[in-house]
mmCIF file of C-alpha atoms in Angstrom:
data_model
loop_
_atom_site.group_PDB
_atom_site.id
_atom_site.type_symbol
_atom_site.label_atom_id
_atom_site.label_comp_id
_atom_site.label_asym_id
_atom_site.label_seq_id
_atom_site.Cartn_x
_atom_site.Cartn_y
_atom_site.Cartn_z
ATOM 1 C CA MET A 1 153.998 103.964 69.543
ATOM 2 C CA ILE A 2 155.798 105.976 66.833
ATOM 3 C CA TRP A 3 157.011 108.473 69.467
ATOM 4 C CA LEU A 4 158.206 105.580 71.629
ATOM 5 C CA ALA A 5 160.147 104.069 68.719
ATOM 6 C CA VAL A 6 161.816 107.446 68.113
ATOM 7 C CA VAL A 7 162.784 107.770 71.782
ATOM 8 C CA LEU A 8 164.174 104.247 71.918
ATOM 9 C CA ALA A 9 166.097 104.748 68.692
ATOM 10 C CA ALA A 10 167.626 107.939 70.077
ATOM 11 C CA ALA A 11 168.648 106.039 73.187
ATOM 12 C CA GLY A 12 170.239 103.289 71.074
ATOM 13 C CA LEU A 13 167.754 100.664 72.240
ATOM 14 C CA SER A 14 165.251 98.516 70.419
ATOM 15 C CA PRO A 15 161.886 97.560 71.966
ATOM 16 C CA ASN A 16 162.952 93.946 72.467
ATOM 17 C CA GLU A 17 166.469 94.725 73.745
ATOM 18 C CA ALA A 18 167.479 93.564 77.231
ATOM 19 C CA LEU A 19 167.228 96.854 79.156
ATOM 20 C CA PRO A 20 169.227 97.809 82.244
ATOM 21 C CA VAL A 21 167.564 96.689 85.467
ATOM 22 C CA ARG A 22 167.023 98.734 88.599
ATOM 23 C CA LEU A 23 166.063 96.800 91.734
ATOM 24 C CA ALA A 24 163.893 98.730 94.172
ATOM 25 C CA PRO A 25 165.037 98.366 97.783
ATOM 26 C CA VAL A 26 163.894 95.074 99.244
ATOM 27 C CA THR A 27 162.490 95.458 102.751
ATOM 28 C CA CYS A 28 161.501 91.849 103.440
ATOM 29 C CA PRO A 29 163.233 90.413 106.544
ATOM 30 C CA GLY A 30 163.222 86.873 105.139
ATOM 31 C CA PHE A 31 165.315 87.853 102.075
ATOM 32 C CA PRO A 32 167.170 91.090 102.800
ATOM 33 C CA ASP A 33 168.123 93.530 100.076
ATOM 34 C CA PRO A 34 171.924 92.955 100.056
ATOM 35 C CA ALA A 35 171.539 89.185 99.682
ATOM 36 C CA VAL A 36 168.935 89.431 96.904
ATOM 37 C CA ARG A 37 170.943 92.108 95.077
ATOM 38 C CA ALA A 38 174.168 90.074 95.224
ATOM 39 C CA ALA A 39 172.443 86.934 93.930
ATOM 40 C CA LEU A 40 170.689 88.894 91.168
ATOM 41 C CA ARG A 41 173.973 90.392 89.972
ATOM 42 C CA VAL A 42 175.286 86.851 89.480
ATOM 43 C CA GLU A 43 172.286 86.110 87.226
ATOM 44 C CA ILE A 44 172.055 89.259 85.099
ATOM 45 C CA ARG A 45 175.589 90.651 85.587
ATOM 46 C CA ASP A 46 176.069 94.227 84.344
ATOM 47 C CA ARG A 47 172.377 94.753 83.563
ATOM 48 C CA LEU A 48 171.794 95.443 87.255
ATOM 49 C CA ILE A 49 172.260 99.157 87.927
ATOM 50 C CA SER A 50 173.831 100.097 91.235
ATOM 51 C CA GLU A 51 171.696 102.155 93.603
ATOM 52 C CA ALA A 52 173.993 105.139 93.348
ATOM 53 C CA ALA A 53 174.098 105.193 89.526
ATOM 54 C CA PRO A 54 171.820 107.680 87.698
ATOM 55 C CA ALA A 55 168.808 106.170 85.953
ATOM 56 C CA PRO A 56 169.231 105.680 82.171
ATOM 57 C CA ALA A 57 166.729 106.907 79.580
ATOM 58 C CA ASP A 58 164.877 103.606 79.755
ATOM 59 C CA PHE A 59 165.218 100.723 82.148
ATOM 60 C CA THR A 60 163.298 97.884 83.736
ATOM 61 C CA LEU A 61 162.210 98.341 87.334
ATOM 62 C CA VAL A 62 161.975 95.279 89.574
ATOM 63 C CA SER A 63 160.263 95.450 92.943
ATOM 64 C CA VAL A 64 160.021 92.712 95.545
ATOM 65 C CA ALA A 65 157.259 92.757 98.161
ATOM 66 C CA CYS A 66 156.561 90.449 101.081
ATOM 67 C CA ALA A 67 153.496 88.223 101.056
ATOM 68 C CA GLY A 68 153.815 86.257 104.265
ATOM 69 C CA GLN A 69 156.687 83.892 103.656
ATOM 70 C CA ASP A 70 156.319 84.310 99.867
ATOM 71 C CA ALA A 71 157.652 87.029 97.578
ATOM 72 C CA GLU A 72 155.583 89.142 95.176
ATOM 73 C CA LEU A 73 157.636 90.191 92.128
ATOM 74 C CA LEU A 74 156.778 93.024 89.752
ATOM 75 C CA VAL A 75 158.699 93.808 86.568
ATOM 76 C CA VAL A 76 157.762 96.847 84.471
ATOM 77 C CA ARG A 77 159.555 98.783 81.760
ATOM 78 C CA GLN A 78 159.659 102.458 82.537
ATOM 79 C CA GLY A 79 159.322 103.545 78.896
ATOM 80 C CA THR A 80 156.545 101.198 77.926
ATOM 81 C CA GLY A 81 155.367 97.683 78.433
ATOM 82 C CA VAL A 82 152.814 95.743 80.418
ATOM 83 C CA PRO A 83 153.785 94.921 84.011
ATOM 84 C CA VAL A 84 154.690 91.305 84.657
ATOM 85 C CA ARG A 85 153.888 89.838 88.066
ATOM 86 C CA ARG A 86 154.694 86.594 89.785
ATOM 87 C CA ARG A 87 154.273 85.159 93.277
ATOM 88 C CA VAL A 88 157.198 83.034 94.411
ATOM 89 C CA PRO A 89 156.329 80.485 97.139
ATOM 90 C CA LEU A 90 159.183 80.187 99.619
ATOM 91 C CA VAL A 91 157.671 78.062 102.398
ATOM 92 C CA ALA A 92 159.566 74.956 101.284
ATOM 93 C CA VAL A 93 162.843 76.870 100.759
ATOM 94 C CA VAL A 94 165.320 77.004 103.620
ATOM 95 C CA PRO A 95 165.873 80.590 104.881
ATOM 96 C CA ASP A 96 169.496 80.794 103.706
ATOM 97 C CA ALA A 97 168.490 79.880 100.119
ATOM 98 C CA ARG A 98 165.560 82.290 99.844
ATOM 99 C CA PRO A 99 167.532 85.300 98.480
ATOM 100 C CA ARG A 100 168.967 83.054 95.789
ATOM 101 C CA ALA A 101 165.493 81.697 94.919
ATOM 102 C CA VAL A 102 164.116 85.248 94.663
ATOM 103 C CA ALA A 103 167.019 86.285 92.399
ATOM 104 C CA LEU A 104 166.445 83.277 90.111
ATOM 105 C CA ALA A 105 162.720 84.096 89.919
ATOM 106 C CA ILE A 106 163.523 87.719 89.027
ATOM 107 C CA ALA A 107 165.892 86.597 86.231
ATOM 108 C CA GLU A 108 163.230 84.284 84.836
ATOM 109 C CA LEU A 109 160.599 87.036 85.023
ATOM 110 C CA LEU A 110 162.929 89.359 83.117
ATOM 111 C CA ARG A 111 163.147 86.759 80.338
ATOM 112 C CA VAL A 112 159.342 86.581 80.264
ATOM 113 C CA ASP A 113 159.198 90.373 79.976
ATOM 114 C CA LEU A 114 161.713 90.305 77.116
ATOM 115 C CA ALA A 115 159.703 87.670 75.253
ATOM 116 C CA ARG A 116 156.421 89.573 75.714
ATOM 117 C CA ASN A 117 157.957 92.709 74.244
ATOM 118 C CA GLU A 118 159.395 90.875 71.241
ATOM 119 C CA PRO A 119 157.948 92.564 68.145
ATOM 120 C CA PRO A 120 156.003 90.356 65.758
ATOM 121 C CA PRO A 121 158.053 89.016 62.845
ATOM 122 C CA PRO A 122 157.792 91.026 59.653
ATOM 123 C CA PRO A 123 155.192 89.711 57.240
ATOM 124 C CA SER A 124 156.449 87.360 54.590
ATOM 125 C CA PRO A 125 156.852 88.972 51.204
ATOM 126 C CA PRO A 126 154.044 88.126 48.822
ATOM 127 C CA PRO A 127 154.827 85.372 46.349
ATOM 128 C CA PRO A 128 155.892 86.583 42.926
ATOM 129 C CA PRO A 129 153.053 86.780 40.431
ATOM 130 C CA PRO A 130 152.800 83.753 38.178
ATOM 131 C CA SER A 131 154.419 84.081 34.798
ATOM 132 C CA ALA A 132 152.050 85.038 32.007
ATOM 133 C CA PHE A 133 153.864 82.822 29.508
ATOM 134 C CA MET A 134 155.911 79.661 29.551
ATOM 135 C CA MET A 135 158.411 78.269 27.077
ATOM 136 C CA ALA A 136 158.635 74.653 25.978
ATOM 137 C CA LEU A 137 161.729 73.434 24.155
ATOM 138 C CA SER A 138 161.601 69.937 22.698
ATOM 139 C CA GLY A 139 163.618 67.912 20.253
ATOM 140 C CA THR A 140 163.639 64.469 18.712
ATOM 141 C CA PRO A 141 165.595 62.295 16.311
ATOM 142 C CA PHE A 142 162.427 60.267 15.718
ATOM 143 C CA VAL A 143 160.258 61.651 12.956
ATOM 144 C CA LEU A 144 158.702 58.979 10.759
ATOM 145 C CA GLY A 145 156.277 59.666 7.926
ATOM 146 C CA GLY A 146 155.675 59.694 4.237
ATOM 147 C CA TYR A 147 154.401 61.615 1.206
ATOM 148 C CA LEU A 148 151.079 60.123 0.140
ATOM 149 C CA SER A 149 150.648 62.097 -3.100
ATOM 150 C CA GLY A 150 152.689 64.046 -5.602
ATOM 151 C CA GLU A 151 155.041 62.972 -8.338
ATOM 152 C CA LYS A 152 156.832 60.557 -6.008
ATOM 153 C CA LYS A 153 155.340 58.761 -3.035
ATOM 154 C CA TYR A 154 157.917 57.744 -0.452
ATOM 155 C CA TRP A 155 158.608 57.282 3.247
ATOM 156 C CA PHE A 156 160.978 59.488 5.162
ATOM 157 C CA GLN A 157 162.561 59.848 8.576
ATOM 158 C CA GLY A 158 164.177 62.826 10.233
ATOM 159 C CA LEU A 159 164.547 65.039 13.261
ATOM 160 C CA GLN A 160 162.847 68.107 14.712
ATOM 161 C CA LEU A 161 163.644 70.992 17.070
ATOM 162 C CA ARG A 162 160.646 72.917 18.416
ATOM 163 C CA LEU A 163 160.221 76.013 20.613
ATOM 164 C CA ALA A 164 156.744 76.954 21.877
ATOM 165 C CA PHE A 165 155.562 80.056 23.742
ATOM 166 C CA GLU A 166 152.470 79.154 25.793
ATOM 167 C CA SER A 167 150.167 81.085 28.068
ATOM 168 C CA ALA A 168 150.685 79.809 31.601
ATOM 169 C CA THR A 169 148.079 77.505 33.104
ATOM 170 C CA GLN A 170 147.478 76.388 36.667
ATOM 171 C CA PRO A 171 144.967 73.563 36.363
ATOM 172 C CA SER A 172 142.624 73.682 39.331
ATOM 173 C CA PRO A 173 140.650 71.577 39.925
ATOM 174 C CA GLY A 174 142.143 69.858 36.896
ATOM 175 C CA ARG A 175 141.463 71.585 33.592
ATOM 176 C CA ALA A 176 142.474 74.800 31.853
ATOM 177 C CA TRP A 177 142.907 76.200 28.369
ATOM 178 C CA ALA A 178 146.072 77.760 26.998
ATOM 179 C CA TRP A 179 147.160 79.233 23.712
ATOM 180 C CA GLY A 180 150.472 80.169 22.148
ATOM 181 C CA LEU A 181 152.856 80.114 19.218
ATOM 182 C CA ALA A 182 155.235 77.353 18.130
ATOM 183 C CA LEU A 183 158.339 77.576 15.946
ATOM 184 C CA ALA A 184 159.982 74.437 14.567
ATOM 185 C CA ALA A 185 162.796 73.347 12.262
ATOM 186 C CA ASP A 186 162.717 69.962 10.522
ATOM 187 C CA SER A 187 165.336 68.048 8.608
ATOM 188 C CA ASN A 188 163.896 65.061 6.786
ATOM 189 C CA GLY A 189 166.190 62.393 5.475
ATOM 190 C CA LEU A 190 164.563 59.819 3.292
ATOM 191 C CA ALA A 191 164.288 56.079 3.305
ATOM 192 C CA GLY A 192 166.811 56.256 0.466
ATOM 193 C CA PRO A 193 169.777 58.612 -0.030
ATOM 194 C CA ASP A 194 168.319 60.548 -2.952
ATOM 195 C CA ARG A 195 165.895 63.051 -1.463
ATOM 196 C CA TYR A 196 166.020 65.202 1.660
ATOM 197 C CA SER A 197 164.597 68.508 2.844
ATOM 198 C CA PHE A 198 164.992 71.271 5.396
ATOM 199 C CA VAL A 199 161.816 73.029 6.533
ATOM 200 C CA GLY A 200 160.867 75.737 9.022
ATOM 201 C CA SER A 201 157.347 76.159 10.399
ATOM 202 C CA VAL A 202 155.230 78.495 12.507
ATOM 203 C CA ALA A 203 151.910 77.542 14.087
ATOM 204 C CA ALA A 204 149.263 78.804 16.462
ATOM 205 C CA LEU A 205 148.537 76.342 19.251
ATOM 206 C CA LEU A 206 145.664 75.596 21.593
ATOM 207 C CA ARG A 207 146.239 73.465 24.695
ATOM 208 C CA HIS A 208 143.798 71.699 26.970
ATOM 209 C CA GLU A 209 145.494 71.017 30.304
ATOM 210 C CA GLN A 210 144.378 68.113 32.450
ATOM 211 C CA SER A 211 145.700 66.752 35.717
ATOM 212 C CA ARG A 212 148.224 64.318 34.205
ATOM 213 C CA PHE A 213 148.602 65.312 30.558
ATOM 214 C CA ALA A 214 147.604 67.911 27.982
ATOM 215 C CA TRP A 215 146.127 67.786 24.509
ATOM 216 C CA GLU A 216 147.460 70.270 21.983
ATOM 217 C CA LEU A 217 146.251 71.320 18.539
ATOM 218 C CA ASP A 218 148.650 73.186 16.217
ATOM 219 C CA VAL A 219 147.629 74.845 12.937
ATOM 220 C CA GLY A 220 150.139 76.713 10.821
ATOM 221 C CA ALA A 221 152.308 76.859 7.734
ATOM 222 C CA ARG A 222 155.765 75.750 6.777
ATOM 223 C CA ILE A 223 158.307 76.653 4.120
ATOM 224 C CA GLY A 224 161.521 74.964 3.082
ATOM 225 C CA ARG A 225 163.635 73.462 0.358
ATOM 226 C CA THR A 226 163.916 69.935 -1.034
ATOM 227 C CA TRP A 227 166.766 68.278 -2.913
ATOM 228 C CA ASP A 228 166.281 65.251 -5.220
ATOM 229 C CA GLN A 229 169.552 63.645 -6.248
ATOM 230 C CA SER A 230 168.166 60.577 -7.958
ATOM 231 C CA VAL A 231 169.367 59.910 -11.507
ATOM 232 C CA GLY A 232 167.560 62.041 -14.060
ATOM 233 C CA ALA A 233 165.532 63.857 -11.443
ATOM 234 C CA THR A 234 163.752 66.932 -12.751
ATOM 235 C CA PRO A 235 163.901 69.245 -10.969
ATOM 236 C CA GLN A 236 166.727 68.416 -8.596
ATOM 237 C CA VAL A 237 165.998 71.338 -6.236
ATOM 238 C CA ALA A 238 162.651 72.916 -5.411
ATOM 239 C CA ASN A 239 161.073 75.118 -2.773
ATOM 240 C CA LEU A 240 158.109 73.802 -0.845
ATOM 241 C CA TYR A 241 155.474 75.513 1.280
ATOM 242 C CA GLY A 242 152.032 74.755 2.537
ATOM 243 C CA PRO A 243 149.694 74.380 5.518
ATOM 244 C CA PHE A 244 149.887 71.734 8.209
ATOM 245 C CA ALA A 245 148.151 70.695 11.423
ATOM 246 C CA SER A 246 149.100 68.455 14.327
ATOM 247 C CA LEU A 247 147.410 66.839 17.291
ATOM 248 C CA ALA A 248 149.769 66.170 20.210
ATOM 249 C CA LEU A 249 149.670 64.612 23.642
ATOM 250 C CA ASP A 250 152.295 65.609 26.202
ATOM 251 C CA SER A 251 152.819 64.512 29.768
ATOM 252 C CA SER A 252 155.015 65.805 32.585
ATOM 253 C CA GLN A 253 153.929 63.330 35.273
ATOM 254 C CA GLY A 254 156.760 62.712 37.748
ATOM 255 C CA TRP A 255 159.037 65.366 36.164
ATOM 256 C CA GLN A 256 159.683 68.805 37.573
ATOM 257 C CA HIS A 257 160.209 70.591 34.238
ATOM 258 C CA GLY A 258 160.586 67.827 31.677
ATOM 259 C CA PHE A 259 157.848 66.426 29.474
ATOM 260 C CA SER A 260 157.319 63.890 26.734
ATOM 261 C CA ARG A 261 155.422 64.694 23.533
ATOM 262 C CA PHE A 262 153.695 62.501 20.945
ATOM 263 C CA ALA A 263 152.316 64.250 17.862
ATOM 264 C CA LEU A 264 150.525 63.133 14.708
ATOM 265 C CA GLU A 265 151.025 65.702 11.961
ATOM 266 C CA THR A 266 149.657 66.096 8.443
ATOM 267 C CA GLY A 267 149.923 68.727 5.735
ATOM 268 C CA SER A 268 150.306 69.482 2.067
ATOM 269 C CA ASP A 269 153.467 70.848 0.431
ATOM 270 C CA SER A 270 153.219 72.652 -2.874
ATOM 271 C CA GLY A 271 155.857 72.451 -5.560
ATOM 272 C CA PRO A 272 157.137 69.714 -7.888
ATOM 273 C CA LEU A 273 158.752 67.820 -5.005
ATOM 274 C CA GLY A 274 155.841 68.200 -2.608
ATOM 275 C CA GLY A 275 152.510 66.536 -1.941
ATOM 276 C CA ARG A 276 150.260 65.504 0.916
ATOM 277 C CA TRP A 277 152.113 63.992 3.836
ATOM 278 C CA VAL A 278 151.598 62.524 7.316
ATOM 279 C CA ARG A 279 154.109 61.775 10.057
ATOM 280 C CA LEU A 280 154.551 60.720 13.694
ATOM 281 C CA VAL A 281 156.774 62.772 16.031
ATOM 282 C CA VAL A 282 158.010 61.370 19.364
ATOM 283 C CA ALA A 283 159.892 64.013 21.382
ATOM 284 C CA GLY A 284 161.001 65.061 24.818
ATOM 285 C CA GLY A 285 161.798 68.463 26.267
ATOM 286 C CA PHE A 286 161.668 70.976 29.096
ATOM 287 C CA ARG A 287 159.050 73.571 30.014
ATOM 288 C CA TRP A 288 159.761 76.600 32.203
#
């Protein structure tokens, strides 16, 4: 087969190309050679090689034999290929139309030969390997919580921007575990205008994927700065740092890449303006 491909390539032909056709002399009295040849030239035009022309490197040979009033057709490629045969019944065809019927049958048999020699389509490329990690970007203007201990107990509200790097999961039949790392930035305004803070955090995460939603546990630490502008506040500025943990539920049902996230977080901030705190975070984002 390799040698055949080389020969065909040198001849400028491909295995499934429509080759030139040489018609062997037809000796049947019911459909004489000149009439069949003229009708066949109408069907396949310049593919039909004249009898006087030299044979090309590769061509398709067509022979017509008599079988009573019927015609036996044989089509075979000289270079390669499996012969294609067909018997054409001509009893119901008027004598004058028989050369035309034979020529039409030859043209159809040549199309069958071309289809049989069509090479199989190339195999589809394998799908790309699944990504080892995914990213989830979420944000929210709805952060509501409060400090439950410390020098001042108060409620606060704020916003959060969060970026998580997660190991990819493909839940089948419906559950899988994932792990990752989450980075977040929080700006907490207060219920009053006197105290606010800006905090960054880093946390390790563990996800439990299910068919419609996922549970996520984050454990990490955060560090930031707090300003207290109330009258006589001491100190007015302080650093804060401490551990925190969160339990979140996110769902992407009905969304291609988007998801919603609900998290309950708690932690403890050290420093004169810190204390134990708890908050609710309602967010939305995209995962890819």
